[in-house]
Amino acid sequence: MADSREPPPLFNDDDDSRKDDDNDDLFTSAVQSPVSELTTPEDQTKQEGAGDPLTSPPPATSFPPDPSGGDRPDLFESCEEPSVGGFSSVPLEQPAEGGGTQQVSTDAKDPPPTPPTTPSVGSLVEIPLIVDTDKDQDLQPTTTSSSLTHPDFTLFDPLPNTSEALISSPDILTPPETSTTSTPTTSAQELSASPPSSSALLDLSMTLPQELSSEPPANLDPPLPASNILPPMGAPLTPPVAPITPTATPNLTPNVTPAAPTPVTPVAAARPSAEQLESESGDEFIEISISDPQKIGDGMSSYMAYKVTTKTNIAYFRKKHWSVTRRFSDFLGLHGKLVEKHLHSGRIIPPAPEKSAIGTTKIKLGSDKSSDSSSSDFIERRRASLERYMNRTAAHPTLRSDPDFREFIELDAELPRATQTSALSSAGVLRLFNRVGETVNKMTFKMDESDQWFEEKTQQIENLDAQLRKLHAAMEGLVAYRRELATSTASFAKSAAVLSSVEEHSALSRALHQLAESTERTHTIHHAQADADFYHLSETTKDYIHLIGAVKDVFHERVKTFQTWQHAQTMLAKKREAKAKAELAGRMDKVQQAQDEVAEWEAKVERSQEEFDRISRAIKKEMEQFDIVRVKDFKDMLVKYLEALMTSQQQIIKVWETFLPEARAIS
Amino acid sequence: MLEEGSVSGMSSGASTPEPEAPFTPKFVVRLSDHVTKDGDCVKFTLQVSQNGHTVQVLEREYEDFEYLEHCVTTSQPSHGLIIPPMPQRSAIDPYNAEIQSKRLMGKGSKTLIPDEFHKDCLQLQKYLELLLSHPVLGKSQKLHDFLTVKEAPPRTKVKKGLISRLSDSLDARKASYPDCEEFFQKERDWVAKYQPAAANANDAFSKIICAQLRISHQLEQMVTALKLSSLPNDQVHYMQFNNMNMIFLDCIDTLKSQTEEKADKEDLMFGAVQTLWHRYVQAENAMLLDRTCLMVDYQACNRALDKAKPNRKEAAERAKKEAEQAFEECSDAARQEIKEFQRKRVEELQRSIDQYAAYQLTCSRATLNTLTQALSQIKAINL
């Protein structure tokens, strides 16, 4: 499932930018080239202009009616299925139909905040095939002009790129040398700039077409036969892409050449269906319960295993009711995977329960788990929090359809051991470092917020965090004192019993005895109430504190994207300056290079802005859902808690109701 | 608290030496809630009435009560009398109040428990009632002066010196002497057993009260936290959230005051009674010890008389007679006192248990009512 790392939305979004840019840049660069002085301002306006249509998708004309309104779910599922095992036949067939440019534009204009849920394993293998055939058949006739320009690139900076490409993605090595240099030039640079492979992917797909289209009018000199260049160009592109995400490839093809748009369709269809899923989860239900915690093994190498039972009516699960066994670190591993995949697309990932070194060690070293009440308390607490964690994750439509999540709850075998979860492992230390770095970054970088919604929301979240913490502290105190009440009631019951045995007056002695018994009974009630306080109030609030942490992470992810964008903008300004200088100096060879760099950074600015807009949109949507769920959870919590309180009061009433007549009968 | 009339009526029945004239307390005292505090000096307002008419309204400080106790117990021979215990002084100055609060609310607590004068009033009133209803002490002129003279009597600091403490500890050794009378021996054994048990029960009960106070304090903090967590009213589900929050908040707030009130009342109706009678039993113990001392003296005198040389015989005879008389008087008084004391004790404790249980019931019902309302309100909000 390594292939599914890549969050597909990146791609879909890129498509629009690319499409738009194709036209824009063709135009601009044509204007630009003769008068170098003018280019910068012109370009900038273009750039800004290009930014807007991206965020708010272009006019209705280009916005196509959804190609598949009714069959979305089907398409989506067909996309899904392969992940289970089979090869996806849909993407393969689709290209043959040759949907034409219109369909590409559908994909392009469609602003997709949600990714197609799962990439398929099977499609992996086929991708290179698709692309290659596409190239051969479609490219040559349609996009000769763009392909002509291409070699031009290679001439300019082949060396650094190849080397970088070598470092970043060794996969590229296999295809012919020329092609490597020509196409992934920018992408390779990107790779080094932005570590995650996903963004590299994005870069690849984004920058390529732009350069292709922008260059042609400017430099007509190197005339190379298109047929020679094209096939290799496609080939190197795909390998690095393919292993990361299969869904990417169909998208990629249309980008390179508008003539091969077809594979897009399933993706385009799948995306809305994912959205649909998210919004209309009403009649779907999934309920996960964690039970039977048992200690496996002995000593420090032992661990706790839990039975994860799922009940659902969601169609893509093979069964309605089943259970698997998972150990605690598996849960943490699942969380890690989900964060890795979904955090940067703006999803709020429910946090997994914390690892508690003390608690676990106690259990590990304890010979008999049932003997110690504190450790069985600990296990029960953990079991409950795991259950809440799983249900929270399952409640999120995107997360529950994630292949890792499904594997987690479905695969009836042991999962590969998640080694990264231990607090003391090297990964743990690394995580700690990363976290420190992030914190420093959070503290030092102050983003000037342009979006009022975010400004308000950030403030709101901060407040909420503080309030929840306060509330949680109060609740913790409440639980503690409730326990204290229970224990002191018990001790009073005991001493009342002693008092009754000492008392010589028989009636008073019996009354005291009754009192002792009644208080003894209230003691158990108080104890149950303390537990209710803890599980209903305190733990829910604690969960929300952690959830708020996840929300903050998402917000921070957006700030990081913003930073990338800002960085790209400053870089662009620098490059333009360099270009202007070169032009003034009259060094034409440098002008050309500078021009390329400007174009490259323009693309980057646009892409990062795009990315920023996308994450902003995604977060807004997520927050909306989060708020709704929060209100619902709050109500559930209150109802459950009040009911628990009522039960204990009713029990107390019963106790004293039985006491009174007896006491009166005595006296 | 006890009805003045009933107590006096009962005490008259058995304990008074002359049954033909049942003892009735001369005055009825009420301590009104009007308490003036000036620095460390707290003045309680006493309303003294006789035959249903208010005779005097006067102000007294705690120190005046202390002095009164001193005078009442020393002005007349008190052998064989169980002296009603003087309520303990509550913390008035900030320093002691802080210690007290920390003890009650937990070490980390920053809240100061406000002065609870109504408790002091009730306890002092109870003390005066016990004094007044006491067949011997109730006749004390000092007590009557205390209740009728407008100005508080000039007082001196009552101090227990080193010597008296030393003699006390010497006396305490005599507690193990076997008693010559079975009745007193039994009583002494019982007191010895009862005292630690009662002390334990008191401690445990005060812990319950503490825990309840702390719970109510935490509930209050929850209310504050909940108050802050309201959201802007601009969206439907935010409004729903705010509504629920408000209902829950109100509910918790009510629970908080209920818990607080419950703790307070429980303390008064059960805890205070327990404490009072525990201390009363201590007073009984002191009396018994005093009597034992007399008994030991008497026995010593007897022995001295047996061994006395003829020339000393007369003096020894006299000493023996005196000791015998003192002991006999003490025993007679003590027998009456103990009977009366036990009767009163059982009655009051039983009543307090009864009240306590009934109060539990009403409290739980009230709480349940609050909860039911809140729950139905919350359930009515459709998401």
Coordinates of N, CA and C in Angstrom, one line a residue, chain A residues 458-586:
Chain A
T458 N -8.9 31.0 13.9 CA -7.7 30.7 14.7 C -7.9 31.2 16.1
Q459 N -8.4 32.4 16.2 CA -8.7 33.0 17.5 C -9.6 32.1 18.3
Q460 N -10.7 31.7 17.6 CA -11.7 30.9 18.2 C -11.1 29.6 18.8
I461 N -10.3 29.0 17.9 CA -9.7 27.7 18.3 C -8.8 27.9 19.5
E462 N -8.0 29.0 19.5 CA -7.2 29.3 20.6 C -8.0 29.4 21.9
N463 N -9.1 30.2 21.8 CA -9.9 30.4 23.0 C -10.5 29.1 23.4
L464 N -11.0 28.3 22.5 CA -11.6 27.0 22.8 C -10.6 26.1 23.5
D465 N -9.4 26.2 23.0 CA -8.4 25.3 23.7 C -8.2 25.7 25.1
A466 N -8.1 27.0 25.3 CA -7.9 27.5 26.7 C -9.1 27.1 27.6
Q467 N -10.3 27.3 27.0 CA -11.5 27.0 27.8 C -11.6 25.5 28.1
L468 N -11.3 24.7 27.1 CA -11.4 23.3 27.3 C -10.4 22.8 28.4
R469 N -9.2 23.4 28.3 CA -8.2 23.0 29.3 C -8.7 23.4 30.7
K470 N -9.3 24.6 30.8 CA -9.8 25.0 32.1 C -10.9 24.0 32.6
L471 N -11.8 23.8 31.6 CA -12.9 22.9 31.9 C -12.4 21.5 32.3
H472 N -11.4 21.1 31.6 CA -10.9 19.7 31.9 C -10.3 19.7 33.3
A473 N -9.6 20.8 33.6 CA -9.0 20.8 35.0 C -10.1 20.7 36.0
A474 N -11.1 21.5 35.8 CA -12.2 21.5 36.8 C -12.9 20.1 36.8
M475 N -13.0 19.5 35.7 CA -13.6 18.1 35.7 C -12.7 17.1 36.4
E476 N -11.4 17.2 36.1 CA -10.5 16.3 36.8 C -10.6 16.5 38.3
G477 N -10.7 17.7 38.7 CA -10.9 18.0 40.2 C -12.2 17.3 40.6
L478 N -13.2 17.5 39.8 CA -14.5 17.0 40.2 C -14.4 15.5 40.4
V479 N -13.8 14.8 39.4 CA -13.6 13.4 39.5 C -12.9 13.0 40.8
A480 N -11.8 13.7 41.0 CA -10.9 13.4 42.2 C -11.7 13.5 43.4
Y481 N -12.5 14.6 43.6 CA -13.2 14.8 44.8 C -14.4 13.9 44.9
R482 N -14.9 13.5 43.8 CA -16.0 12.5 43.8 C -15.5 11.2 44.3
R483 N -14.3 10.8 43.9 CA -13.7 9.6 44.4 C -13.4 9.8 45.9
E484 N -13.0 11.0 46.3 CA -12.7 11.2 47.7 C -14.0 11.0 48.5
L485 N -15.1 11.6 47.9 CA -16.3 11.5 48.6 C -16.7 10.0 48.8
A486 N -16.5 9.2 47.7 CA -16.8 7.8 47.8 C -16.0 7.1 48.9
T487 N -14.7 7.4 48.9 CA -13.8 6.7 49.9 C -14.2 7.2 51.3
S488 N -14.5 8.5 51.5 CA -14.8 8.9 52.9 C -16.2 8.5 53.3
T489 N -17.1 8.3 52.3 CA -18.3 7.7 52.7 C -18.1 6.3 53.1
A490 N -17.3 5.6 52.5 CA -17.0 4.2 52.9 C -16.4 4.2 54.3
S491 N -15.5 5.1 54.6 CA -14.9 5.0 55.9 C -15.9 5.5 56.9
F492 N -16.8 6.4 56.6 CA -17.8 6.8 57.5 C -18.7 5.6 57.8
A493 N -19.0 4.9 56.8 CA -19.9 3.7 56.9 C -19.2 2.7 57.9
K494 N -17.9 2.5 57.8 CA -17.2 1.6 58.7 C -17.2 2.1 60.1
S495 N -16.9 3.4 60.2 CA -16.9 3.9 61.6 C -18.3 4.0 62.2
A496 N -19.3 4.2 61.4 CA -20.6 4.1 61.9 C -21.0 2.7 62.4
A497 N -20.5 1.8 61.7 CA -20.7 0.4 62.1 C -20.0 0.1 63.4
V498 N -18.8 0.6 63.6 CA -18.1 0.5 64.8 C -18.9 1.1 66.0
L499 N -19.3 2.3 65.7 CA -20.1 3.1 66.6 C -21.3 2.3 67.1
S500 N -21.9 1.7 66.1 CA -23.2 1.0 66.4 C -22.9 -0.2 67.3
S501 N -21.7 -0.8 67.1 CA -21.4 -2.0 68.0 C -21.0 -1.5 69.4
V502 N -20.5 -0.3 69.5 CA -20.1 0.2 70.8 C -21.4 0.7 71.6
E503 N -22.3 1.2 70.8 CA -23.5 1.9 71.4 C -24.2 0.9 72.3
E504 N -24.6 1.3 73.5 CA -25.3 0.5 74.4 C -26.8 0.5 74.2
H505 N -27.2 1.7 73.9 CA -28.7 1.9 73.7 C -29.1 1.1 72.4
S506 N -29.9 0.1 72.6 CA -30.2 -0.8 71.5 C -30.8 -0.1 70.3
A507 N -31.7 0.8 70.5 CA -32.4 1.4 69.4 C -31.4 2.3 68.6
L508 N -30.6 3.0 69.4 CA -29.7 3.9 68.7 C -28.6 3.1 68.0
S509 N -28.3 2.0 68.6 CA -27.3 1.1 68.0 C -27.8 0.5 66.6
R510 N -29.1 0.2 66.7 CA -29.7 -0.4 65.4 C -29.8 0.7 64.4
A511 N -30.2 1.9 64.8 CA -30.2 3.1 63.9 C -28.9 3.3 63.2
L512 N -27.9 3.3 64.1 CA -26.5 3.5 63.6 C -26.1 2.4 62.6
H513 N -26.5 1.2 62.9 CA -26.2 0.1 62.0 C -26.9 0.3 60.7
Q514 N -28.1 0.7 60.7 CA -28.9 1.0 59.5 C -28.1 2.1 58.7
L515 N -27.7 3.1 59.4 CA -27.0 4.2 58.8 C -25.8 3.7 58.1
A516 N -25.1 2.9 58.8 CA -23.8 2.3 58.3 C -24.1 1.6 57.0
E517 N -25.1 0.8 57.0 CA -25.5 0.0 55.8 C -25.8 1.0 54.6
S518 N -26.7 1.9 54.9 CA -27.1 2.9 53.9 C -25.9 3.6 53.3
T519 N -25.1 4.1 54.2 CA -24.0 4.9 53.6 C -23.0 4.0 52.8
E520 N -22.9 2.7 53.3 CA -22.1 1.8 52.5 C -22.7 1.7 51.1
R521 N -24.0 1.6 51.0 CA -24.6 1.5 49.6 C -24.4 2.8 48.8
T522 N -24.5 4.0 49.5 CA -24.3 5.2 48.8 C -22.8 5.3 48.3
H523 N -22.0 4.7 49.1 CA -20.5 4.7 48.7 C -20.4 4.1 47.3
T524 N -21.0 3.0 47.0 CA -20.9 2.4 45.7 C -21.5 3.3 44.6
I525 N -22.6 4.0 45.0 CA -23.2 4.9 44.0 C -22.2 6.0 43.7
H526 N -21.6 6.6 44.8 CA -20.7 7.7 44.5 C -19.6 7.2 43.7
H527 N -19.1 6.0 43.9 CA -18.0 5.5 43.1 C -18.4 5.4 41.6
A528 N -19.6 4.9 41.4 CA -20.0 4.8 40.0 C -20.2 6.2 39.4
Q529 N -20.6 7.1 40.2 CA -20.8 8.4 39.7 C -19.4 9.0 39.4
A530 N -18.4 8.8 40.2 CA -17.1 9.3 39.8 C -16.6 8.7 38.5
D531 N -16.9 7.4 38.3 CA -16.5 6.9 37.0 C -17.3 7.5 35.9
A532 N -18.5 7.8 36.1 CA -19.4 8.4 35.0 C -18.8 9.8 34.8
D533 N -18.5 10.5 35.8 CA -17.9 11.8 35.7 C -16.6 11.7 34.8
F534 N -15.9 10.7 35.1 CA -14.6 10.6 34.4 C -14.8 10.2 32.9
Y535 N -15.6 9.2 32.7 CA -15.7 8.7 31.3 C -16.6 9.6 30.4
H536 N -17.6 10.2 31.0 CA -18.5 11.0 30.2 C -18.0 12.4 30.0
L537 N -17.5 13.0 31.1 CA -17.2 14.4 31.0 C -15.7 14.6 30.7
S538 N -14.9 14.1 31.7 CA -13.5 14.4 31.6 C -12.8 13.9 30.4
E539 N -13.1 12.6 30.1 CA -12.4 12.0 28.9 C -12.9 12.6 27.6
T540 N -14.1 12.9 27.5 CA -14.6 13.6 26.3 C -13.9 14.9 26.1
T541 N -13.9 15.6 27.2 CA -13.2 17.0 27.1 C -11.8 16.8 26.7
K542 N -11.1 15.8 27.3 CA -9.7 15.6 27.0 C -9.6 15.2 25.5
D543 N -10.4 14.4 25.0 CA -10.4 14.1 23.6 C -10.5 15.3 22.8
Y544 N -11.3 16.2 23.2 CA -11.5 17.5 22.4 C -10.3 18.4 22.5
I545 N -9.6 18.3 23.7 CA -8.4 19.1 23.7 C -7.4 18.5 22.7
H546 N -7.3 17.2 22.6 CA -6.4 16.6 21.6 C -6.9 16.9 20.2
L547 N -8.2 16.9 20.0 CA -8.7 17.2 18.7 C -8.4 18.6 18.3
I548 N -8.5 19.5 19.3 CA -8.2 20.9 19.0 C -6.7 21.0 18.6
G549 N -5.9 20.1 19.2 CA -4.5 20.0 18.8 C -4.4 19.7 17.3
A550 N -5.2 18.7 16.9 CA -5.2 18.3 15.5 C -5.6 19.4 14.6
V551 N -6.6 20.1 15.1 CA -7.1 21.3 14.3 C -6.0 22.3 14.1
K552 N -5.3 22.5 15.2 CA -4.2 23.4 15.2 C -3.1 23.0 14.2
D553 N -2.9 21.7 14.2 CA -1.9 21.1 13.3 C -2.3 21.4 11.8
V554 N -3.6 21.3 11.6 CA -4.1 21.5 10.2 C -3.9 23.0 9.9
F555 N -4.2 23.8 10.8 CA -4.0 25.3 10.6 C -2.5 25.6 10.3
H556 N -1.7 24.9 11.1 CA -0.3 25.2 10.9 C 0.2 24.7 9.6
E557 N -0.4 23.6 9.1 CA -0.1 23.1 7.8 C -0.4 24.1 6.8
R558 N -1.5 24.8 7.0 CA -1.8 25.9 6.0 C -0.8 27.0 6.1
V559 N -0.4 27.4 7.3 CA 0.6 28.4 7.4 C 1.9 28.0 6.7
K560 N 2.2 26.7 6.8 CA 3.4 26.3 6.1 C 3.3 26.4 4.6
T561 N 2.1 26.1 4.1 CA 1.8 26.3 2.7 C 2.0 27.7 2.3
F562 N 1.5 28.6 3.2 CA 1.5 30.0 2.9 C 3.0 30.4 2.9
Q563 N 3.8 29.9 3.8 CA 5.2 30.2 3.8 C 5.9 29.8 2.5
T564 N 5.5 28.6 2.0 CA 6.1 28.2 0.7 C 5.7 29.2 -0.4
W565 N 4.5 29.6 -0.4 CA 4.0 30.5 -1.4 C 4.8 31.8 -1.3
Q566 N 4.9 32.3 -0.1 CA 5.7 33.6 0.1 C 7.1 33.5 -0.4
H567 N 7.6 32.3 0.0 CA 9.0 32.1 -0.4 C 9.1 32.1 -1.9
A568 N 8.2 31.4 -2.6 CA 8.2 31.4 -4.0 C 8.0 32.8 -4.6
Q569 N 7.2 33.6 -4.0 CA 7.0 35.0 -4.5 C 8.3 35.8 -4.4
T570 N 9.0 35.7 -3.2 CA 10.2 36.4 -3.1 C 11.3 35.9 -4.1
M571 N 11.3 34.6 -4.3 CA 12.2 34.1 -5.3 C 11.9 34.6 -6.7
L572 N 10.6 34.7 -7.0 CA 10.2 35.1 -8.3 C 10.7 36.6 -8.5
A573 N 10.5 37.4 -7.5 CA 10.9 38.8 -7.6 C 12.4 38.8 -7.8
K574 N 13.2 38.0 -7.1 CA 14.6 38.0 -7.3 C 15.0 37.6 -8.7
K575 N 14.4 36.6 -9.2 CA 14.7 36.1 -10.5 C 14.4 37.1 -11.6
R576 N 13.3 37.8 -11.3 CA 12.9 38.9 -12.3 C 14.0 40.0 -12.3
E577 N 14.4 40.3 -11.1 CA 15.4 41.3 -11.0 C 16.7 40.9 -11.8
A578 N 17.0 39.6 -11.5 CA 18.2 39.1 -12.2 C 18.1 39.1 -13.7
K579 N 16.9 38.8 -14.1 CA 16.6 38.8 -15.6 C 16.8 40.3 -16.1
A580 N 16.2 41.2 -15.4 CA 16.3 42.6 -15.8 C 17.7 43.0 -15.9
K581 N 18.5 42.6 -14.9 CA 19.9 43.0 -14.9 C 20.6 42.4 -16.1
A582 N 20.3 41.2 -16.4 CA 21.0 40.5 -17.5 C 20.6 41.2 -18.8
E583 N 19.4 41.6 -18.9 CA 18.9 42.2 -20.1 C 19.6 43.6 -20.3
L584 N 19.7 44.3 -19.1 CA 20.4 45.6 -19.2 C 21.8 45.4 -19.6
A585 N 22.4 44.4 -19.1 CA 23.8 44.1 -19.4 C 23.9 43.6 -20.8
G586 N 22.8 43.2 -21.4 CA 22.8 42.8 -22.8 C 23.4 41.4 -23.0

